[in-house]
Structure formats: C-alpha cells, structure tokens
Coordinates of C-alpha atoms and ligand atoms in Angstrom, one line a residue:
X30 CA -79.2 -44.3 -59.0
X31 CA -77.0 -47.1 -59.3
X32 CA -73.7 -47.3 -57.2
X33 CA -70.8 -45.2 -58.8
X34 CA -68.5 -47.7 -57.0
X35 CA -68.1 -51.1 -58.5
X36 CA -67.4 -53.4 -55.9
X37 CA -65.1 -56.5 -56.0
X38 CA -66.3 -60.1 -56.2
X39 CA -69.9 -59.2 -55.8
X40 CA -73.2 -59.0 -57.9
X41 CA -73.9 -55.4 -57.6
X42 CA -77.6 -56.0 -58.1
X43 CA -78.1 -58.3 -55.2
X44 CA -75.2 -57.7 -52.8
X45 CA -76.3 -56.0 -49.5
X46 CA -74.6 -52.6 -48.8
X47 CA -70.9 -52.9 -47.8
X48 CA -69.8 -52.1 -44.2
X49 CA -68.7 -48.6 -43.8
X50 CA -65.3 -48.3 -41.9
X51 CA -63.9 -45.1 -40.7
X52 CA -60.9 -46.1 -38.9
X53 CA -58.9 -49.0 -37.3
X54 CA -57.1 -49.4 -34.3
X55 CA -54.8 -52.2 -33.2
X56 CA -56.8 -55.3 -34.1
X57 CA -60.1 -53.6 -34.6
X58 CA -62.1 -52.1 -37.4
X59 CA -64.3 -49.2 -36.4
X60 CA -67.6 -48.9 -38.3
X61 CA -69.4 -45.8 -39.3
X62 CA -71.8 -46.4 -36.4
X63 CA -69.1 -46.7 -33.9
X64 CA -69.0 -50.5 -33.5
X65 CA -65.4 -52.0 -33.1
X66 CA -65.1 -55.5 -34.8
X67 CA -62.0 -57.7 -34.4
X68 CA -60.6 -57.9 -38.0
X69 CA -60.2 -61.7 -38.3
X70 CA -59.1 -61.3 -42.1
X71 CA -56.0 -58.8 -41.4
X72 CA -57.4 -56.9 -44.4
X73 CA -56.7 -59.9 -46.7
X74 CA -53.8 -61.4 -45.0
X75 CA -52.1 -58.0 -45.2
X76 CA -52.1 -56.3 -41.7
X77 CA -49.4 -58.6 -40.0
X78 CA -48.6 -56.2 -37.2
X79 CA -52.2 -54.9 -36.5
X80 CA -53.3 -51.4 -37.4
X81 CA -51.7 -48.1 -36.7
X82 CA -48.4 -49.4 -35.6
X83 CA -46.4 -46.2 -34.7
X84 CA -43.3 -47.4 -36.1
X85 CA -45.0 -48.0 -39.7
X86 CA -46.8 -44.7 -39.4
X87 CA -43.8 -42.8 -38.5
X88 CA -41.7 -44.1 -41.3
X89 CA -44.5 -43.5 -43.9
X90 CA -44.9 -39.9 -42.4
X91 CA -41.4 -39.2 -42.7
X92 CA -41.3 -40.4 -46.2
X93 CA -44.3 -38.7 -47.2
X94 CA -42.9 -35.2 -46.7
X95 CA -39.4 -36.1 -48.1
X96 CA -40.5 -38.0 -51.4
X97 CA -43.7 -39.6 -51.5
X98 CA -43.2 -40.7 -54.9
X99 CA -40.9 -40.6 -58.1
X100 CA -40.6 -42.5 -61.3
X101 CA -38.4 -45.5 -61.1
X102 CA -37.0 -45.6 -64.8
X103 CA -33.6 -44.1 -64.7
X104 CA -33.9 -43.0 -60.9
X105 CA -33.3 -44.7 -57.8
X106 CA -33.9 -44.1 -54.2
X107 CA -32.7 -45.3 -50.8
X108 CA -35.9 -46.9 -49.6
X109 CA -35.8 -49.1 -52.6
X110 CA -32.3 -49.9 -52.6
X111 CA -32.5 -50.9 -48.9
X112 CA -35.8 -52.8 -49.1
X113 CA -34.2 -54.9 -52.1
X114 CA -31.0 -55.6 -50.1
X115 CA -33.0 -56.7 -47.2
X116 CA -35.5 -58.9 -48.8
X117 CA -32.4 -60.7 -50.7
X118 CA -30.9 -61.2 -47.2
X119 CA -34.0 -62.5 -45.8
X120 CA -34.7 -64.9 -48.7
X121 CA -32.7 -68.2 -48.9
X122 CA -30.2 -69.1 -51.6
X123 CA -29.3 -67.0 -54.5
X124 CA -32.8 -65.0 -54.7
X125 CA -30.7 -62.0 -55.4
X126 CA -32.8 -59.7 -57.8
X127 CA -35.9 -57.8 -56.6
X128 CA -38.2 -56.5 -59.4
X129 CA -40.9 -54.2 -57.8
X130 CA -44.5 -54.3 -58.9
X131 CA -47.4 -52.6 -57.7
X132 CA -49.7 -55.6 -56.8
X133 CA -49.7 -59.2 -56.2
X134 CA -51.2 -60.2 -59.5
X135 CA -48.9 -57.9 -61.4
X136 CA -45.9 -59.6 -59.5
X137 CA -47.1 -62.8 -61.0
X138 CA -47.3 -61.4 -64.6
X139 CA -43.7 -60.2 -64.2
X140 CA -42.7 -63.6 -62.9
X141 CA -44.5 -65.2 -66.1
X142 CA -42.5 -62.8 -68.1
X143 CA -39.1 -63.5 -66.5
X144 CA -39.7 -67.3 -67.0
X145 CA -40.9 -67.1 -70.8
X146 CA -38.0 -64.5 -71.3
X147 CA -35.4 -66.8 -69.7
X148 CA -36.3 -69.5 -72.2
X149 CA -36.2 -67.2 -75.2
X150 CA -32.9 -65.9 -74.1
X151 CA -32.0 -69.5 -74.1
X152 CA -33.0 -70.2 -77.5
X153 CA -36.4 -72.1 -76.4
X154 CA -39.2 -69.8 -77.5
X155 CA -41.6 -72.5 -77.5
X156 CA -41.5 -72.6 -73.7
X157 CA -44.2 -70.4 -72.9
X158 CA -46.8 -72.3 -71.0
X159 CA -47.0 -73.0 -67.3
X160 CA -48.2 -75.8 -64.9
X161 CA -50.2 -74.9 -62.0
X162 CA -52.2 -76.9 -59.5
X163 CA -55.8 -77.8 -58.8
X164 CA -57.4 -75.3 -56.4
X165 CA -54.4 -72.6 -57.2
X166 CA -55.1 -68.9 -57.0
X167 CA -52.5 -66.6 -58.5
X168 CA -54.4 -63.4 -59.1
X169 CA -57.0 -61.5 -61.1
X170 CA -55.2 -60.1 -64.2
X171 CA -55.3 -62.1 -67.3
X172 CA -52.1 -64.0 -67.2
X173 CA -52.6 -64.6 -63.5
X174 CA -56.1 -65.8 -64.2
X175 CA -54.7 -68.4 -66.7
X176 CA -52.7 -69.9 -63.6
X177 CA -55.9 -70.3 -61.5
X178 CA -57.7 -73.6 -61.4
X179 CA -59.5 -73.6 -64.6
X180 CA -62.7 -75.2 -63.4
X181 CA -63.1 -74.5 -59.9
X182 CA -61.9 -70.7 -59.7
X183 CA -63.8 -67.7 -60.0
X184 CA -62.0 -67.1 -63.3
X185 CA -63.6 -69.9 -65.0
X186 CA -66.0 -67.8 -66.9
X187 CA -63.1 -66.6 -69.0
X188 CA -61.9 -69.9 -70.2
X189 CA -61.3 -69.5 -74.1
X190 CA -60.3 -65.7 -73.7
X191 CA -57.2 -66.3 -71.4
X192 CA -54.0 -68.2 -72.0
X193 CA -54.3 -71.8 -71.9
X194 CA -52.3 -73.5 -69.1
X195 CA -51.5 -76.9 -67.8
X196 CA -53.2 -78.0 -64.6
X197 CA -53.0 -81.1 -62.5
X198 CA -53.1 -82.1 -58.8
X199 CA -50.6 -81.2 -56.2
X200 CA -47.9 -84.1 -56.2
X201 CA -49.0 -85.1 -52.7
X202 CA -48.7 -88.9 -53.3
X203 CA -47.2 -91.4 -55.6
X204 CA -49.9 -91.2 -58.2
X205 CA -50.3 -87.5 -58.4
X206 CA -46.4 -87.3 -58.5
X207 CA -46.5 -89.6 -61.5
X208 CA -49.2 -87.4 -63.2
X209 CA -47.0 -84.3 -62.7
X210 CA -44.0 -86.1 -63.9
X211 CA -45.8 -87.4 -67.1
X212 CA -47.2 -83.7 -67.8
X213 CA -43.9 -82.3 -67.6
X214 CA -42.5 -85.1 -70.0
X215 CA -45.1 -84.8 -72.4
X216 CA -45.0 -81.0 -72.7
X217 CA -41.4 -80.6 -72.0
X218 CA -40.7 -78.4 -75.1
X219 CA -43.6 -76.1 -74.2
X220 CA -43.2 -75.6 -70.5
X221 CA -41.3 -72.5 -69.0
X222 CA -42.2 -73.2 -65.3
X223 CA -44.4 -74.4 -62.5
X224 CA -46.3 -72.1 -60.4
X225 CA -47.1 -73.2 -56.8
X226 CA -48.4 -71.6 -53.4
X227 CA -46.2 -73.3 -51.1
X228 CA -47.7 -75.2 -48.1
X229 CA -51.1 -73.3 -48.2
X230 CA -53.3 -72.6 -51.2
X231 CA -55.3 -69.4 -50.4
X232 CA -58.3 -68.2 -52.3
X233 CA -58.7 -71.3 -54.3
X234 CA -60.0 -73.1 -51.2
X235 CA -57.7 -72.7 -48.1
X236 CA -56.1 -76.0 -48.5
X237 CA -52.9 -77.3 -46.8
X238 CA -50.1 -79.6 -48.2
X239 CA -46.9 -80.9 -46.7
X240 CA -43.3 -79.5 -47.3
X241 CA -42.5 -82.8 -49.0
X242 CA -45.1 -82.0 -51.6
X243 CA -43.1 -78.8 -52.3
X244 CA -39.7 -80.7 -52.5
X245 CA -41.3 -83.1 -55.0
X246 CA -42.2 -80.1 -57.2
X247 CA -38.5 -78.8 -56.9
X248 CA -37.2 -82.2 -57.7
X249 CA -39.4 -82.6 -60.6
X250 CA -38.6 -79.1 -62.0
X251 CA -34.8 -80.0 -61.8
X252 CA -35.3 -83.4 -63.6
X253 CA -37.2 -81.7 -66.4
X254 CA -35.3 -78.6 -66.5
X255 CA -38.2 -76.1 -66.0
X256 CA -38.2 -73.1 -63.5
X257 CA -40.2 -73.5 -60.2
X258 CA -41.9 -70.3 -59.1
X259 CA -43.3 -69.9 -55.7
X260 CA -46.1 -67.6 -55.3
X261 CA -45.8 -66.5 -51.6
X262 CA -47.8 -63.5 -51.9
X263 CA -50.2 -64.9 -49.0
X264 CA -47.8 -67.2 -47.2
X265 CA -44.9 -64.7 -47.1
X266 CA -43.9 -62.7 -43.9
X267 CA -44.6 -65.3 -41.1
X268 CA -48.1 -66.3 -41.9
X269 CA -47.3 -70.0 -42.0
X270 CA -45.0 -70.0 -38.8
X271 CA -41.8 -69.5 -40.6
X272 CA -40.7 -66.2 -42.5
X273 CA -41.5 -67.9 -45.8
X274 CA -43.2 -71.1 -46.4
X275 CA -40.3 -72.2 -48.6
X276 CA -38.1 -71.8 -45.6
X277 CA -39.9 -74.9 -43.8
X278 CA -39.9 -76.7 -47.1
X279 CA -36.2 -76.1 -47.4
X280 CA -36.5 -75.4 -51.0
X281 CA -35.3 -72.6 -53.3
X282 CA -37.5 -71.7 -56.1
X283 CA -36.1 -69.9 -59.3
X284 CA -38.6 -66.9 -58.7
X285 CA -40.7 -66.1 -55.6
X286 CA -43.6 -63.5 -55.6
X287 CA -44.3 -61.6 -52.5
X288 CA -47.1 -59.1 -51.7
X289 CA -50.0 -58.6 -49.2
X290 CA -48.0 -58.4 -45.9
X291 CA -44.9 -56.9 -47.7
X292 CA -45.9 -53.3 -46.5
X293 CA -47.9 -54.5 -43.3
X294 CA -51.0 -53.8 -44.9
X295 CA -50.5 -50.0 -45.6
X296 CA -49.6 -49.3 -49.3
X297 CA -50.0 -51.5 -52.2
X298 CA -46.7 -53.2 -53.5
X299 CA -45.4 -56.5 -54.5
X300 CA -42.2 -58.1 -55.7
X301 CA -41.1 -60.8 -58.0
X302 CA -37.5 -62.1 -56.8
X303 CA -35.4 -64.0 -59.3
X304 CA -32.3 -66.3 -58.8
X305 CA -29.1 -65.3 -60.3
X306 CA -29.5 -67.5 -63.2
X307 CA -32.8 -66.2 -64.1
X308 CA -31.4 -62.8 -63.9
X309 CA -28.3 -63.5 -66.0
X310 CA -30.5 -64.7 -68.9
X311 CA -31.4 -61.1 -69.4
X312 CA -27.7 -59.6 -68.9
X313 CA -26.3 -58.7 -72.2
X314 CA -25.2 -55.9 -74.4
X315 CA -28.5 -55.8 -76.3
X316 CA -31.4 -53.7 -75.0
X317 CA -33.5 -56.4 -76.7
X318 CA -32.6 -58.8 -74.1
X319 CA -33.8 -56.5 -71.3
X320 CA -36.8 -57.3 -69.1
X321 CA -39.4 -54.7 -70.5
X322 CA -41.7 -53.9 -67.8
X323 CA -42.2 -50.9 -65.1
X324 CA -45.3 -50.0 -63.6
X325 CA -45.8 -46.3 -63.1
X326 CA -45.7 -46.7 -59.4
X327 CA -43.2 -49.3 -59.0
X328 CA -41.0 -49.1 -55.7
X329 CA -43.2 -46.3 -54.6
X330 CA -41.0 -44.7 -51.8
X331 CA -44.0 -44.5 -49.3
X332 CA -44.6 -48.4 -49.8
X333 CA -40.8 -49.1 -49.5
X334 CA -40.7 -47.1 -46.4
X335 CA -43.6 -49.2 -44.9
X336 CA -41.8 -52.3 -45.9
X337 CA -38.8 -51.5 -44.3
X338 CA -40.4 -50.4 -41.1
X339 CA -42.3 -53.7 -41.3
X340 CA -39.0 -55.6 -41.7
X341 CA -37.5 -53.9 -38.6
X342 CA -40.6 -55.2 -36.5
X343 CA -39.9 -58.6 -37.9
X344 CA -36.4 -58.5 -36.4
X345 CA -37.4 -56.4 -33.1
X346 CA -40.4 -58.5 -32.3
X347 CA -41.0 -62.2 -32.3
X348 CA -43.6 -62.0 -35.0
X349 CA -42.8 -65.0 -36.7
X350 CA -42.7 -67.1 -33.5
X351 CA -46.3 -65.5 -32.6
X352 CA -47.5 -66.8 -35.8
X353 CA -46.3 -70.2 -35.2
X354 CA -47.7 -70.0 -31.7
X355 CA -50.9 -69.1 -32.8
X356 CA -51.6 -72.6 -34.8
X357 CA -52.1 -74.7 -31.4
X358 CA -54.3 -71.7 -30.0
X359 CA -56.4 -71.5 -33.2
X360 CA -56.7 -75.4 -33.3
X361 CA -57.9 -75.6 -29.8
X362 CA -60.5 -72.9 -30.3
X363 CA -61.8 -74.2 -33.5
X364 CA -61.6 -77.8 -32.8
X365 CA -65.1 -78.2 -31.3
X366 CA -66.6 -77.1 -34.6
X367 CA -65.7 -80.4 -35.8
X368 CA -68.7 -81.7 -34.2
X369 CA -71.1 -79.3 -35.7
X370 CA -73.3 -81.0 -38.5
X371 CA -72.2 -79.9 -42.0
X372 CA -68.7 -79.4 -40.8
X373 CA -66.2 -81.3 -43.0
X374 CA -62.7 -80.2 -41.5
X375 CA -61.2 -78.1 -39.2
X376 CA -57.4 -77.1 -39.9
X377 CA -55.1 -74.5 -38.8
X378 CA -51.6 -73.8 -40.1
X379 CA -49.7 -70.9 -38.5
X380 CA -51.9 -67.9 -38.2
X381 CA -54.5 -69.4 -40.5
X382 CA -57.7 -71.1 -39.1
X383 CA -60.1 -72.8 -41.4
X384 CA -63.5 -74.4 -40.8
X385 CA -64.6 -76.2 -44.0
X386 CA -68.4 -76.9 -44.3
X387 CA -70.4 -78.8 -46.8
X388 CA -72.2 -75.4 -47.9
X389 CA -72.2 -72.0 -46.5
X390 CA -75.8 -71.7 -47.5
X391 CA -76.9 -68.1 -47.3
X392 CA -73.6 -66.6 -47.1
X393 CA -74.6 -63.1 -46.7
X394 CA -76.6 -63.9 -43.6
X395 CA -73.5 -65.6 -42.3
X396 CA -71.4 -62.7 -42.9
X397 CA -74.0 -60.7 -41.3
X398 CA -74.1 -62.7 -38.2
X399 CA -70.2 -62.2 -37.9
X400 CA -70.5 -58.6 -37.9
X401 CA -73.3 -58.6 -35.4
X402 CA -71.4 -60.8 -33.2
X403 CA -68.3 -58.2 -33.5
X404 CA -65.9 -59.9 -35.9
X405 CA -65.0 -59.3 -39.4
X406 CA -64.8 -62.3 -41.4
X407 CA -65.5 -62.9 -45.1
X408 CA -66.4 -66.7 -45.8
X409 CA -66.3 -67.8 -49.3
X410 CA -66.7 -71.1 -51.1
X411 CA -67.0 -73.8 -48.5
X412 CA -64.7 -72.2 -46.0
X413 CA -65.2 -70.0 -42.9
X414 CA -61.6 -68.9 -42.4
X415 CA -59.5 -66.4 -40.3
X416 CA -56.0 -64.8 -41.1
X417 CA -55.7 -62.5 -38.2
X418 CA -52.8 -60.2 -37.6
X419 CA -49.8 -62.3 -36.4
X420 CA -49.5 -60.5 -33.0
X421 CA -53.3 -60.8 -32.1
X422 CA -53.3 -61.1 -28.4
X423 CA -54.5 -64.6 -26.7
X424 CA -57.7 -63.0 -25.4
X425 CA -58.7 -61.7 -28.9
X426 CA -57.7 -65.3 -30.4
X427 CA -60.2 -66.9 -28.0
X428 CA -62.8 -64.3 -28.5
X429 CA -62.5 -64.7 -32.3
X430 CA -62.8 -68.6 -31.8
X431 CA -65.6 -68.3 -29.8
X432 CA -67.3 -66.2 -32.0
X433 CA -66.3 -68.6 -35.1
X434 CA -67.7 -71.5 -33.1
X435 CA -71.0 -69.7 -32.1
X436 CA -71.9 -68.1 -35.3
X437 CA -71.1 -71.3 -37.3
X438 CA -73.3 -73.4 -34.9
X439 CA -76.1 -71.0 -35.2
X440 CA -75.8 -70.6 -38.9
X441 CA -75.5 -74.5 -39.5
X442 CA -78.4 -75.0 -37.1
X443 CA -80.4 -72.1 -38.8
X444 CA -81.1 -70.2 -35.8
X445 CA -81.4 -72.4 -32.9
X446 CA -81.8 -70.4 -29.6
X447 CA -78.7 -69.3 -27.8
X448 CA -78.8 -72.1 -25.3
X449 CA -75.3 -74.2 -25.5
X450 CA -73.5 -71.4 -26.7
X451 CA -70.0 -71.0 -25.3
X452 CA -69.3 -67.9 -23.3
X453 CA -68.2 -65.4 -26.0
X454 CA -65.9 -62.9 -23.9
X455 CA -63.6 -64.3 -21.5
Ligands
LIG24 C1 -53.8 -62.3 -53.3 C2 -53.1 -63.1 -54.0 C3 -52.5 -62.8 -55.4 C4 -52.9 -61.4 -56.0 O1 -52.5 -60.3 -55.3 P1 -53.2 -59.0 -55.5 O2 -52.4 -57.9 -54.9 O3 -54.6 -59.1 -55.0 O4 -53.2 -58.8 -56.9 C5 -51.8 -63.8 -55.9 N1 -51.5 -64.9 -55.5 C6 -51.9 -65.3 -54.3 C7 -51.4 -66.5 -53.8 C8 -52.7 -64.5 -53.6 O5 -53.1 -64.8 -52.3

C-alpha cells in the first residue's frame, strides 16, 4: 500500500520514512521511540520561544473555549483588533494596515495583489510584474513561486506555467546596483514592485547581505517609483538580532509580509502589512476598488491569541537581545568547521548558523546522522544550517554546535573513526 500522506519536498518513492514525533518540550522534540532531539530548526524558524511556553498555552486554551474561530467577513474580534494594533506599533513608519492571511505564501500573494491593485487604482494597469533577486525564496503557491529564483529554486520545473517575473542579483556592489537600475528603467511601465528578503535569504540558499544593499533597493524603488515589498516571513520577530531585519537597515518598505514566528510556532497565520499610501489607493466609494481577498480562516482567533501572547513575551523577556547574542556563540561553535575538507563557508547572523559545503553528498545519510546524534536538522541544497529557538540556552547552543561539527566532519570524511571528535556534551 502506498502512503496515504503525500509529504512535502520529498520523492515519495525513495525517501526514508519520516521521523515520528509524539511531543515537544522546551527545546526538544520527543520521538515515538522515546528519544529527545534538540530542535535546531525551531520547526522551520517558527518556534521562537521554545515549545510549550505556558504563557502561549494559556492564551490559546482560554481562546479555545471562548471563540476558536469565526469568519472575518463582516465580523471582527478583539484578538485580531489587538494584534493588528500591536503589529502596527512594532513596525516602523506608517506600516499601518494589517491584512490577515493563513500562511506565508498567501501573505505574499496578497502583497502582490496589493501592489498590482495599487497601480490599477492609479491608472497604470500595465504595472503587473515584479522584480525579485537571485536565490530568492518567497513561497510555494503559484504567484509566490514566480518570485523565486527562476533557475535555481525548487520551482524551476514550473517555468512556462507560472507568471514571468524579472530576476537579477541583489545590488550588493556598484555593478549589480547598475544592473538593477537598468532593469527598473527598461521595464518601468511594467513593474509593480520589488520583492526582497531583507538581510537573509532563506530557503533559496541561506545567504546574507548588508543593510546597505537593502537601502539601495529602497532608494532605487523611490527613484523609479515602484513599490518595495519586504518578505520578512523568515527574518521577522527577532531572528536576525533586531525585531525586524528592516529595523537594522533603517528602511521602511511599502508592504511587509510576516509569518513563521508570528504565532510562536503554534498555529498557522501570516500577515501583509501596508503603508498608508498603499491602503489609501483602495479607499473609495466604489466596491470595485476594494481589495478582494479573504481566506476562510483569516485572523483565526486562536492564532491571534497565540500571536498576542508571543508579542507579550517579546516585551517581557529579552528575546531579541538573546537572538543577537546568539550570533557570536554560533560563530565560535561552528568556526572549526571551516577547516573541514569540502566546507566553503561558515556564517552566522543573529540566531542563524550556516555551514556551506561543496556538496551535501548523501543528504539522507547526513540527516540520519544528526538524528542519531540527538539533534534535529534538515540540511538542504549546499547548506547545513540551524535556526534554533531564540532563547536556546548556552549549554544547548554548545551541544548543537558540537554535533554540527562532529557530524559534518564524519559525513565529509565519510565515516572516519571517532578519534579527533570534540567532546559532545559539556
Ligand atoms: C517560509 C517562507 C515563505 C512561505 O511561507 P509559508 O507559510 O510556508 O507559506 C515565504 N517567504 C519566505 C522568506 C519564507 O521563509
């Protein structure tokens, strides 16, 4: 019998059975056979305070018995009102209008519709394409797929079936800045906006860039009169060492997408937040000017309750400072990997640690080695990386880094004996 569950990002025919998880406590996943693994992924960047935080559980439980869900068309509720106001407060500039979506990819779709709709309401219906950057990842739905790196992303097999966008290198030096400027100039009547993952490109290759690169994008968007859309679905909520990556860049995008850690890894939710001029373009007496979008489960009260409780924790506890402080710890712990054969780079930013290698080789055996060593990681592409909970204690950071070093070493040297291994548990 073939598996009734069609799993993500895997060849169902050849992939090994997935790991069965029955519970999670603090920083650990607990397997069906009773092992504890440090979650070095924080469940795809989302579990920012660790698992089972009592403040979040209480907030969700309280909301569950009162109002677990209600449609959002024509109805509102306090958890959503409160969350929107708090996000507006936390974001810089006049990012004042929160549209609730049910996943990051959908928030990206909504941002695309906001940008295209903005230009239509300004009498420029031809402006319906976007620029995104090499190695970009913006999600898995068809609109979002079109914004991913067209050649190197996992979606390249859909070329021709999805929207055709423009893609160029990030403006990290004079030449690439000039290229972006030329692209904006040549396509000025077609471009609605520029999408960027500020400071850290995630699933497209775990690459970092400078705040100045993000500022250049803002300046060029202003110069050529197109919207700038920041996709902070991965970087938002402290991950890069500031609440949002754009805070470190001192840039205000026209639209920002947030997701992943928004609900601290409990319930799916994302948002697209627009600045006043974007919102105002849709403001008229004509229903035809409205933003026609409304996912069934948008602004789910349980998700809003979790997000509100998470924001409380960000104010009550030094979460963002912890993320910033993790960078040197990860860098120290992972630096020895640089000397291993086949390692190209070791880089850390906030609570993100990356070992880039020439080739992962047999990735399934590498993944298995990590599980055997008591750590949950999911290397992909040419990266072995960690995005742990932001409050991971020092001892666990050391343990995680030691396992990353030892397993990477063993894997790259293909099973050399255990001599020369660093002590794993300190
Ligand atoms: C994860 C991610 C998305 C997609 O979010 P989903 O909730 O998985 O749909 C979009 N953009 C970035 C930068 C992401 O990291």
